[in-house]
Coordinates of C-alpha atoms in Angstrom, one line a residue:
X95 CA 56.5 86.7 83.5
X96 CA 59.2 87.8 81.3
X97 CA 61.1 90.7 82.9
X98 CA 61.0 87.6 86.1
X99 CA 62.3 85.3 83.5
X100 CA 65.2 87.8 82.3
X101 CA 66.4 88.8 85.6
X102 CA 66.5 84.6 86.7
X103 CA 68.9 84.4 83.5
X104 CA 70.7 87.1 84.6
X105 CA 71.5 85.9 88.0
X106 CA 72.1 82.4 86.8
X107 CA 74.7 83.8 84.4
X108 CA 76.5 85.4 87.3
X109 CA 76.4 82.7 89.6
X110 CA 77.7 80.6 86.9
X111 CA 80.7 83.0 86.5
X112 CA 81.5 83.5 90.1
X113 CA 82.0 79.6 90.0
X114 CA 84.3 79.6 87.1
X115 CA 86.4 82.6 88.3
X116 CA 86.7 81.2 91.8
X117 CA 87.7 77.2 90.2
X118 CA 89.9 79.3 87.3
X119 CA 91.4 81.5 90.2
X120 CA 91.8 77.8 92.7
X121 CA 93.9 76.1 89.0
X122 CA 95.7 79.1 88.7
X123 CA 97.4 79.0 92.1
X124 CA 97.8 75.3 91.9
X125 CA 100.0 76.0 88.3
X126 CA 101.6 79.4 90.6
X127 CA 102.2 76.8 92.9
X128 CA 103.8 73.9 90.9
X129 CA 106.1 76.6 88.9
X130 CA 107.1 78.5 92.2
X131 CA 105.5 82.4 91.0
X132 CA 103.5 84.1 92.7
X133 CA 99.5 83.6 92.5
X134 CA 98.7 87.2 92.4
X135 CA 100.7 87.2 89.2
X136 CA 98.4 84.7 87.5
X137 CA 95.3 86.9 89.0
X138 CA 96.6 89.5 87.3
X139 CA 97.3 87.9 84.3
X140 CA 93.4 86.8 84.4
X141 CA 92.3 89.7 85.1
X142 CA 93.9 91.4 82.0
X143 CA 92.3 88.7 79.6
X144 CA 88.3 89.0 81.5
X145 CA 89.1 93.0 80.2
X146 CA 88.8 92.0 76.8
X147 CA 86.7 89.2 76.8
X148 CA 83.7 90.0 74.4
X149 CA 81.2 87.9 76.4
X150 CA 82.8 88.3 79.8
X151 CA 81.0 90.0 82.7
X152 CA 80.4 93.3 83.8
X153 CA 80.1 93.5 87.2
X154 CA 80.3 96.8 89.2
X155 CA 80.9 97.7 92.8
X156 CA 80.0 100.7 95.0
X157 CA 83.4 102.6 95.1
X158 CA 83.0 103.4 98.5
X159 CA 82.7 100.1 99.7
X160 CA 86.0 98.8 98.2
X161 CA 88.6 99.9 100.8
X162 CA 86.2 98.3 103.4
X163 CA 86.0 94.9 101.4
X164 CA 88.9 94.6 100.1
X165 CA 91.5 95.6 102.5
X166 CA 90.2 95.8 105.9
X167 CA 90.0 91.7 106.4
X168 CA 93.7 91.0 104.0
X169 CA 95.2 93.8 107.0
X170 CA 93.9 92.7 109.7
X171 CA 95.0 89.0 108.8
X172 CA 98.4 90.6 108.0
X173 CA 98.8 92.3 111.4
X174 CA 97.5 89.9 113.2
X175 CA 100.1 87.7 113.0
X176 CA 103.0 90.5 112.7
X177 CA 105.3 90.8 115.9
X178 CA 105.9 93.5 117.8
X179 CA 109.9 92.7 119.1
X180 CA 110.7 92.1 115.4
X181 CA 108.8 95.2 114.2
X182 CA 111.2 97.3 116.8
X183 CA 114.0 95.2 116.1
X184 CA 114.1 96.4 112.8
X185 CA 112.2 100.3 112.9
X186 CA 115.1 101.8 110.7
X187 CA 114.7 99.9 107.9
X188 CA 110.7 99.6 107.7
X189 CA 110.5 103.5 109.0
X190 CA 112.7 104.6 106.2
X191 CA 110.6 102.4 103.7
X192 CA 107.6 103.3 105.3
X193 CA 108.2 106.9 104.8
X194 CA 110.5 108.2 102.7
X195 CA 110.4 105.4 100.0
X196 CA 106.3 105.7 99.9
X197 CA 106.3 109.3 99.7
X198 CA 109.1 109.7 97.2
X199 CA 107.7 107.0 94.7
X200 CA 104.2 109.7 95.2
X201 CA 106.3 112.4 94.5
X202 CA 108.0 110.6 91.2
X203 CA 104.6 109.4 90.1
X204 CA 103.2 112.0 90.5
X205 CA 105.6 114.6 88.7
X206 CA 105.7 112.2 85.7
X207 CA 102.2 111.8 85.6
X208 CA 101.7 115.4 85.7
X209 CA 104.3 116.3 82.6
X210 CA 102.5 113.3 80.9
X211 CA 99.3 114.7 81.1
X212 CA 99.6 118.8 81.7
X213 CA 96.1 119.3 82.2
X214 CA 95.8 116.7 85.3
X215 CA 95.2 118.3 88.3
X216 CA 98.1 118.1 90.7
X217 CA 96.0 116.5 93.4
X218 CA 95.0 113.6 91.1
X219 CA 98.6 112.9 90.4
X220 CA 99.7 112.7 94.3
X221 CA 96.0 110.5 94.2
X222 CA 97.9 108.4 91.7
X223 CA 101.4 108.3 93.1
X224 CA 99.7 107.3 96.8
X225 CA 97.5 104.4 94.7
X226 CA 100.8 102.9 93.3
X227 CA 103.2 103.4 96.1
X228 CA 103.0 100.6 98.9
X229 CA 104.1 97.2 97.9
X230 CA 101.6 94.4 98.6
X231 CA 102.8 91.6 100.9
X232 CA 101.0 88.8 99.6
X233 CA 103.0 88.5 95.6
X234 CA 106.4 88.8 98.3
X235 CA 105.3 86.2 100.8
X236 CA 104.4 83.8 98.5
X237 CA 108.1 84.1 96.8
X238 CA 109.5 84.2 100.3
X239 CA 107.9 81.1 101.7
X240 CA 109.2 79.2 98.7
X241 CA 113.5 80.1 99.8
X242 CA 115.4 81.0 102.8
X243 CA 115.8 84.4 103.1
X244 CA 117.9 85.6 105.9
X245 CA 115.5 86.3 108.8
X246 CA 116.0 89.8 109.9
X247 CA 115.0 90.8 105.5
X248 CA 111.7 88.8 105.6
X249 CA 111.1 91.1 108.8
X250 CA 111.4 94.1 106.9
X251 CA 109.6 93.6 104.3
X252 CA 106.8 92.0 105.9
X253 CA 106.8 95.7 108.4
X254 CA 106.9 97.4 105.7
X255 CA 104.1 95.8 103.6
X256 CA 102.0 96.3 106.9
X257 CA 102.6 99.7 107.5
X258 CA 103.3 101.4 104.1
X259 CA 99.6 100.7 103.2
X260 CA 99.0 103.1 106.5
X261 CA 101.0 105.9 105.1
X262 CA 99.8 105.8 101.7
X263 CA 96.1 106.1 101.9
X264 CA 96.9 108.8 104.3
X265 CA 98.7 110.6 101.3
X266 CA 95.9 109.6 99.4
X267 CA 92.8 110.8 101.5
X268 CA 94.6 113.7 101.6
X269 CA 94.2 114.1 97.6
X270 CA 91.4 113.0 97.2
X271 CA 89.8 115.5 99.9
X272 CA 91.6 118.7 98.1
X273 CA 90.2 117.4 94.5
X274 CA 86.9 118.2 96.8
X275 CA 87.4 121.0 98.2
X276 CA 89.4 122.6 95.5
X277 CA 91.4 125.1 97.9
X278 CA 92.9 122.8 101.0
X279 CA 95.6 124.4 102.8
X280 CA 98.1 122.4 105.2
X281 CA 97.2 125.1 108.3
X282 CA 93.6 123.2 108.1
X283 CA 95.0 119.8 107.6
X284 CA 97.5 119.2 109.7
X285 CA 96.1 119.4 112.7
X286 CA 93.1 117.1 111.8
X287 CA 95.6 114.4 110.3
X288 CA 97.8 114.7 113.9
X289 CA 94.0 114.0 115.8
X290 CA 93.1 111.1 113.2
X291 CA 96.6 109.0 114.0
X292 CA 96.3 109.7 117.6
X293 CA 92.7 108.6 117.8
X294 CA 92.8 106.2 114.7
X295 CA 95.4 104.1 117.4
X296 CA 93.0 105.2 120.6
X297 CA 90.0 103.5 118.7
X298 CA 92.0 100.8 117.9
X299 CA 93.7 99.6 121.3
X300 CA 90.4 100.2 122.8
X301 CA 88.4 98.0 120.4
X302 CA 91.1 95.1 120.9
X303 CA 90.0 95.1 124.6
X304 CA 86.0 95.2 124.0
X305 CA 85.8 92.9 121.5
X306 CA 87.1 90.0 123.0
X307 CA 84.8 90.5 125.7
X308 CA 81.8 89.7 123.3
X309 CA 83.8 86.6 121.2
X310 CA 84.5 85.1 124.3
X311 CA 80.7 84.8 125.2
X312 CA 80.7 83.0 121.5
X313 CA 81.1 79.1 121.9
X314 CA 80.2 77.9 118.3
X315 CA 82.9 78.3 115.4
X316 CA 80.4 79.4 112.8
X317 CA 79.1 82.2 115.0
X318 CA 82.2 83.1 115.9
X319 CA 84.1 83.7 112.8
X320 CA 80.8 85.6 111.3
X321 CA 81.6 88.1 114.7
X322 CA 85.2 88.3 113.7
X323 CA 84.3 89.1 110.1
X324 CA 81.8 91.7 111.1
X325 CA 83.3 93.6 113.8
X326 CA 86.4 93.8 111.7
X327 CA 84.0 95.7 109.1
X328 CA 82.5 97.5 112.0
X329 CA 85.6 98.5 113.4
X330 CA 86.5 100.0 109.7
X331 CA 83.3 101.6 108.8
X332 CA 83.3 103.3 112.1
X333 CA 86.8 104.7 111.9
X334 CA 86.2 105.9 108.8
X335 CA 82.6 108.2 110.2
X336 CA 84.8 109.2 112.7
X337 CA 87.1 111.0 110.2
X338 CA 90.0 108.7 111.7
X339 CA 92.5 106.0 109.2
X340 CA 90.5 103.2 108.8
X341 CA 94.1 101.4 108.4
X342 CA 95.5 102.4 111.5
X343 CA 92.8 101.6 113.2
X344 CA 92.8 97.9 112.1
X345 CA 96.5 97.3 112.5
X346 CA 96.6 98.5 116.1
X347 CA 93.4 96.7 116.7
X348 CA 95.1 93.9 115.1
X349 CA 98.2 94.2 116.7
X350 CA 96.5 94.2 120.2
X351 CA 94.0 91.6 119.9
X352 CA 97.0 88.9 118.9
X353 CA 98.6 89.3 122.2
X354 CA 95.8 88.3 124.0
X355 CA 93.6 86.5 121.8
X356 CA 95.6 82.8 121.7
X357 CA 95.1 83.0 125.6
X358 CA 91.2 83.8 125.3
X359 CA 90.1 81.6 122.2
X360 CA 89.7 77.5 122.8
X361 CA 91.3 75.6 119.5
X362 CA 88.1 74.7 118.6
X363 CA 87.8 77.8 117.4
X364 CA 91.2 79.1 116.3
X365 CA 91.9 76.3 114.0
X366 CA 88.5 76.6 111.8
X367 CA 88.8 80.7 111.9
X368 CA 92.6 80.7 110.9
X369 CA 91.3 78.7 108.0
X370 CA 88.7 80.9 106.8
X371 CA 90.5 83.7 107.0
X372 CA 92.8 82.3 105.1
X373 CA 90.9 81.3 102.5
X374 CA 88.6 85.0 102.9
X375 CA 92.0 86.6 101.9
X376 CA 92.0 84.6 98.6
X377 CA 88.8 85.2 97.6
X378 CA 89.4 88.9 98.1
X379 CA 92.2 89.1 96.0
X380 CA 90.4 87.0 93.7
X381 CA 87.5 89.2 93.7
X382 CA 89.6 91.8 93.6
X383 CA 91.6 91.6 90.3
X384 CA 89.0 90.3 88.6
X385 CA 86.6 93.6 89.5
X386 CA 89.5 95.8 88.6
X387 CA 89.8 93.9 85.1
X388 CA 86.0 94.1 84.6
X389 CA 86.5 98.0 84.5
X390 CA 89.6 98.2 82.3
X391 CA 86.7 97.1 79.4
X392 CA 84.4 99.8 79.4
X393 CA 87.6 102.6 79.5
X394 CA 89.4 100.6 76.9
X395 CA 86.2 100.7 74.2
X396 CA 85.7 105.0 75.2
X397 CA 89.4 105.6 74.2
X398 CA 90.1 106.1 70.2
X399 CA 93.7 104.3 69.2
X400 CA 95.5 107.5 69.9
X401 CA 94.6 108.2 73.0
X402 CA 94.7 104.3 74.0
X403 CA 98.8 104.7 72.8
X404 CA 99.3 107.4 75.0
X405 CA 97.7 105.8 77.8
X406 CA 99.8 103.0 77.4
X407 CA 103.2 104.7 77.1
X408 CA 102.3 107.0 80.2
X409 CA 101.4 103.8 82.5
X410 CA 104.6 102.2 81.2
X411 CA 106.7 105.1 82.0
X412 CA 104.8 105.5 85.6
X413 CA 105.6 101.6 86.1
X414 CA 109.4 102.2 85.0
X415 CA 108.9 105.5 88.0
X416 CA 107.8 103.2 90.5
X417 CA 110.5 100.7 90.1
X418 CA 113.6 102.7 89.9
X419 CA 112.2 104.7 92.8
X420 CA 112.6 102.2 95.0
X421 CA 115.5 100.8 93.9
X422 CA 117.4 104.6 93.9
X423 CA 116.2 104.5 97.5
X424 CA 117.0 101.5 98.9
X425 CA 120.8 102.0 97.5
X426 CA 120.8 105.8 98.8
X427 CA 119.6 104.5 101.9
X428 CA 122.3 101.4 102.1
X429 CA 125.3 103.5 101.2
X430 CA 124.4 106.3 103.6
X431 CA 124.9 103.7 106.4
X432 CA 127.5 102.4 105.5
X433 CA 129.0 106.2 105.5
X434 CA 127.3 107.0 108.9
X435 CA 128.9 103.5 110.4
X436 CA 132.6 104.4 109.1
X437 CA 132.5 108.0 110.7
X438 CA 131.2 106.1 113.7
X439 CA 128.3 108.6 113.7
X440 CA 125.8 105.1 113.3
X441 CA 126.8 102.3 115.5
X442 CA 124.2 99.2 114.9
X443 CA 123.6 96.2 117.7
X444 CA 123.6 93.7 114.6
X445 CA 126.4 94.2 112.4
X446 CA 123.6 92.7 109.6
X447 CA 121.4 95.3 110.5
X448 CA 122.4 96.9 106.8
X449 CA 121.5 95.0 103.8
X450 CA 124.5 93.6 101.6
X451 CA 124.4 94.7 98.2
X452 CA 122.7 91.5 97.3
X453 CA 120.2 92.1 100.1
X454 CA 119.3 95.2 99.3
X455 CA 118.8 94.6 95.7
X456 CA 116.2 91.5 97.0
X457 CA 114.2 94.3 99.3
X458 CA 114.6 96.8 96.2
X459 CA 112.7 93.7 94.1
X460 CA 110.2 92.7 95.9
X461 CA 108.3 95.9 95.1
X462 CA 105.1 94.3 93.4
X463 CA 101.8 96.2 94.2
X464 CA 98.9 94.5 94.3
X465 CA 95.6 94.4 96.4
X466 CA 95.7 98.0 98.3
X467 CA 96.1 99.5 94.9
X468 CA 93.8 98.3 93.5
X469 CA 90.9 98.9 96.0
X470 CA 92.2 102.4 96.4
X471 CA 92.0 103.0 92.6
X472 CA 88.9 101.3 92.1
X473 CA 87.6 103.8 95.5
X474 CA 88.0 106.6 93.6
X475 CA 84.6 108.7 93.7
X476 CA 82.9 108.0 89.9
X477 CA 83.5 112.3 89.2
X478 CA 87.0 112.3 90.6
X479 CA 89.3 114.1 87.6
X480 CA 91.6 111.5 85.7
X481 CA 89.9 108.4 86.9
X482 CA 89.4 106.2 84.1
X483 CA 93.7 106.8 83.7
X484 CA 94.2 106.4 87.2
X485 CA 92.3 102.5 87.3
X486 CA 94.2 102.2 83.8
X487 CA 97.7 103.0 85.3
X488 CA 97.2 101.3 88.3
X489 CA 96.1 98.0 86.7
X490 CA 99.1 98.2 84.9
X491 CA 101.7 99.0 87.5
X492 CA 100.3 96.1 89.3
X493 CA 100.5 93.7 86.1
X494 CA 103.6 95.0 85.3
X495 CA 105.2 94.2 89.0
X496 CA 104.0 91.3 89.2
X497 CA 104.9 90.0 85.9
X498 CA 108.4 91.5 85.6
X499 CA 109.4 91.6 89.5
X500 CA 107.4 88.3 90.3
X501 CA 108.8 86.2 87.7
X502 CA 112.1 86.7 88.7
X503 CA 112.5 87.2 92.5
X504 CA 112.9 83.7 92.8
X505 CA 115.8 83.3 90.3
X506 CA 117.5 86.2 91.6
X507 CA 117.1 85.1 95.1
X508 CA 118.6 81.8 94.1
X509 CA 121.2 83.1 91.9
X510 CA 122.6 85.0 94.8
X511 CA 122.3 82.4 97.1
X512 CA 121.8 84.7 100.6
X513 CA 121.8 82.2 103.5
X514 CA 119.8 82.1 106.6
X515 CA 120.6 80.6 110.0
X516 CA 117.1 80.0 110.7
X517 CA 116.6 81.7 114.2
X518 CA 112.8 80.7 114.5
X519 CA 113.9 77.2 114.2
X520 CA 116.4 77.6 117.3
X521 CA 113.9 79.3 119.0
X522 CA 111.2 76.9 118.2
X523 CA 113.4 73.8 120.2
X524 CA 113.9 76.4 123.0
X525 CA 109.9 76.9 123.2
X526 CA 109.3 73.8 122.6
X527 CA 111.3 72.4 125.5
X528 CA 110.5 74.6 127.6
X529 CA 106.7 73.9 126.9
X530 CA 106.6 70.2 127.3
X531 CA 108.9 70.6 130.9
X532 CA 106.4 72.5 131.7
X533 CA 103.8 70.0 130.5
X534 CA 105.9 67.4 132.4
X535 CA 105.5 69.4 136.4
X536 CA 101.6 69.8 135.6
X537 CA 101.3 65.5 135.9
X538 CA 104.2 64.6 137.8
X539 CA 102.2 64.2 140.8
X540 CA 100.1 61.7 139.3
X541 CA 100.0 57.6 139.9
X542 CA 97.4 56.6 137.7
X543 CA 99.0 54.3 134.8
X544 CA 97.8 57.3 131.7
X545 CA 99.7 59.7 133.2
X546 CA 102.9 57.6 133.4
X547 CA 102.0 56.5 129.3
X548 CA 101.8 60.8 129.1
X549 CA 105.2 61.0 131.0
X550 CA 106.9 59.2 128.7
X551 CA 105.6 60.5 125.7
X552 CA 106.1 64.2 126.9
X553 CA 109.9 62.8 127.8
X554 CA 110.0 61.7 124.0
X555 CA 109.3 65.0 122.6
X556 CA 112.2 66.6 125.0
X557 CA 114.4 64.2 123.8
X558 CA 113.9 64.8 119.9
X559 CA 113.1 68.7 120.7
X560 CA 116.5 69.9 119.8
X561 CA 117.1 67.6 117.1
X562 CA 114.2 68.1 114.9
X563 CA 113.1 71.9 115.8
X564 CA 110.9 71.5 112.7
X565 CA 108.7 68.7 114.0
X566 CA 105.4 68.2 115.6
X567 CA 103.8 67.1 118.7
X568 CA 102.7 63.8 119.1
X569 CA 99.4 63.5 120.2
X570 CA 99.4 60.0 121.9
X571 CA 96.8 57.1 121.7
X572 CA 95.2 57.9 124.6
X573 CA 91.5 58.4 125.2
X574 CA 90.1 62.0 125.3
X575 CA 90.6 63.1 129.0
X576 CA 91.2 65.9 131.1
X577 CA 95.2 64.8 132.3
X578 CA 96.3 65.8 128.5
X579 CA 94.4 68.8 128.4
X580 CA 95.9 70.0 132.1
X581 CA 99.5 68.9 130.3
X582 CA 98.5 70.7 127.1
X583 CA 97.2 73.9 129.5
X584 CA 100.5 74.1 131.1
X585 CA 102.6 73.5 128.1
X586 CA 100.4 77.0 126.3
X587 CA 100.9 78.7 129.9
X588 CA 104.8 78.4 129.0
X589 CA 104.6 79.5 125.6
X590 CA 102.4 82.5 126.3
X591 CA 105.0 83.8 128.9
X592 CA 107.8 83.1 126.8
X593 CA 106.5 85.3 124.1
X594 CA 105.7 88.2 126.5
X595 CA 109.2 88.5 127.4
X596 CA 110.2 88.1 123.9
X597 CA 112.3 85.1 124.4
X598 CA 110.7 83.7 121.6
X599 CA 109.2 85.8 118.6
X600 CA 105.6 85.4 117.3
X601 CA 106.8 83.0 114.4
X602 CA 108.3 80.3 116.8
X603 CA 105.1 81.6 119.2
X604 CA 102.5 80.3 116.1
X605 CA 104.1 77.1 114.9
X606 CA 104.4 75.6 118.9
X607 CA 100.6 77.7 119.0
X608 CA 99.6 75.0 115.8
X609 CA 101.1 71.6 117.5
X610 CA 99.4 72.5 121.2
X611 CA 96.1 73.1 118.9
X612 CA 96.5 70.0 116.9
X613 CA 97.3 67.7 120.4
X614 CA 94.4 69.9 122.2
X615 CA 92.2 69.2 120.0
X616 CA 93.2 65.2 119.4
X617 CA 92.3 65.3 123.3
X618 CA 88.8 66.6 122.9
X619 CA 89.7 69.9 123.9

């Protein structure tokens, strides 16, 4: 009975830290919270200390499970709610960031990381520079959602934080696959990388129409969010047998499935499943940065003092690489417009279409990595050349960020005091007027003394609609029936239209989206 005894301790011991992490992890945001920082920058922070806690865990993870884990859910809840009219609105700026300033931060990386360490194979310093390039939304939303940023920035860098992560792990599959096969040459690969983005957004287009076919066959909340969560995987893992970018594949799946889905799913359902994904997402990050810390132990007690000094100056110098970078970029980038526009070569619908110099210095810092880099380090096969400095370096180009870059968006955000006119909130009113007029013709032909009490409450809400754009929808003190939820029917008829034809954007679409929910559901819809 021993060995039974031992593994029981063991597992208790586990369970017992999976408890504190996830409380520690729920205090730390809390404190993130309360002193406006980002909470990935307290995650990392924790992470770094479970490293070199004597008694702290151990855990380990299958490295070819982490991309799958890790960032096929945080995408597909990124995507999901990224629009399409503001995405091509803006596809200079998040194409140039996309592209160039991901693959020239893997070419700096890179090139430093190779003169810092000669005998590192070439393709394990692109692996490297591809880990550390894209910029994680989550440590910039968190920031963003705290000020007003002009409207059209937050845009770009949310595109961007969707769609570098695309472009990176391209770069890096590409590494890691000639570290395989020793000789790769680009005859052989490009024309397999040409068929994995054309199918990787075949696969995903076509998986946004099937899969809604089984969810709405799903009644119950549980069971449907366990599908979600699943065919998300699915979708993935599939992708990935098929030799096709798992990442594509879940952003146009994403992308797809959220023009269709509100109209499809009751918000009986939508309300719990928004809410677990959101909560999934911060377990994963959790999870995440604590796992990565976990294996910055065992790499930190192989290394003698020396060679722990030179690991430490070369991560430094490759976090210094991927923060001038970007900012060297971003200015190229701005004052090259500005050049185009005054030889009239570049002529812009939006005149704020180019960044002010205060602007572009906000984009340029708001370059903390986080959650992609570190599933992509910690997928590294367990023989792949360099590893143990690769997770060393990227652990610390994701502390670093996030400490240095986190810490002081939000000062230099407020310190330069960029102003916003607040578009979704106009277009919110618009939407919701619309909506409730709309809710208004579906009972007007009605006698019966509730409808009249409805009237006047809908009338209420037009009234006050363009005076407080920010406010909700009352839900009345009537009794569950079927008028409201014909009014509230109409009213999301409205809303859906208006978003196809892109009078209103998917922000403005979401927050009307949240008060129908809340008054459908009040209704005993």
């Amino acid at each position: 009975m021993a060995p039974l005894k031992s593994v029981s301790g063991i597992v208790v011991t586990t369970f017992e830290w999976i408890i504190a992490l996830l409380l520690g992890a729920v205090a730390l945001s809390a404190l993130a919270r309360r002193i406006k920082v980002p909470y990935p920058t307290f995650l990392a922070i924790g992470g770094a200390l479970i490293a070199f806690l004597p008694s702290g865990p151990s855990w380990t993870l299958d490295p070819g499970l982490a991309l799958a884990l890790f960032v096929a859910p945080v995408l597909l809840d990124a995507a999901f709610d990224t629009s399409l009219r503001d995405l091509r609105n803006n596809w200079v700026p998040v194409s140039t960031l996309v592209v160039a300033a991901v693959g020239l931060t893997t070419i700096g990386v890179a090139v430093v990381a190779h003169w810092l360490m000669p005998e590192m194979p070439w393709a394990a310093a692109i692996a490297l520079g591809a880990i550390v390039a894209p910029p994680d939304a989550a440590a910039a939303v968190a920031i963003l959602s705290q000020v007003k940023l002009p409207y059209r920035m937050v845009k770009v860098l949310e595109g961007e934080s969707l769609l570098n992560d695309a472009t990176a792990l391209l770069i890096y599959r590409i590494a890691v696959g000639a570290v395989a096969m020793e000789h790769l040459k680009w005859s052989e690969v490009a024309p397999t990388i040409a068929l994995a983005l054309v199918g990787s957004a075949v696969a995903g287009f076509v998986a946004a129409r099937v899969v809604p076919l089984l969810l709405e066959r799903i009644t119950e909340a549980p069971s449907s969010i366990i599908v979600q969560f699943t065919t998300t995987f699915m979708i993935w893992i599939g992708a990935e047998h098929l030799g096709l970018s798992g990442i594509l594949t879940i952003v146009v799946y994403a992308i797809t499935m959220a023009r269709g889905a509100p109209a499809r799913m009751p918000a009986r359902l939508r309300v719990p499943s928004y809410a677990v994904w959101e909560t999934m997402v911060f377990v994963l990050n959790v999870l995440a940065f604590m796992l990565i810390g976990m294996q910055m132990r065992p790499i930190w007690i192989r290394l003698d003092a020396d060679v722990r000094w030179e690991y430490c100056v070369a991560a430094g110098c490759i976090l210094l690489t991927v923060i001038v970078v970007r900012l060297a970029w971003i200015t190229f980038y701005r004052t090259s417009l500005h050049v185009l526009i005054a030889r009239g070569v570049y002529h812009p619908k939006d005149p704020k279409a180019v960044a002010s110099p205060k602007g572009g210095l906000i984009i340029a810092w708001c370059g903390m990595r986080g959650l992609i880099t570190l599933a992509a380090a910690f997928a590294l096969p367990e023989a792949f050349p360099y590893r143990d400095f690769i997770l060393f370096s990227a652990f610390a180009v994701v502390l670093g960020t996030l400490v240095v870059q986190g810490l002081t968006l939000r000062p230099l955000i407020l310190a330069f005091d960029l102003r916003d006119d607040d578009p979704v909130a106009v277009e919110v009113a618009r939407a919701r007027a619309i909506a409730y007029r709309a809710a208004l013709d579906a009972i007007e032909d009605d006698p019966s003394e509730e409808a009249e009490i409805l009237r006047l409450e809908y009338r209420a809400v037009l009234m006050r609609a363009d005076d407080d754009p920010n406010g909700g929808v009352a839900t009345g003190e009537l009794p569950a029936d079927p008028l409201r939820r014909r009014a509230i029917d109409a009213a999301r008829k409205s809303i859906f239209s208006l978003r196809a034809t892109e009078v209103i954007g998917d922000d403005a679409f979401h927050r009307i989206e949240e008060d129908l929910d809340r008054a459908e559901l009040s209704a005993g819809g």
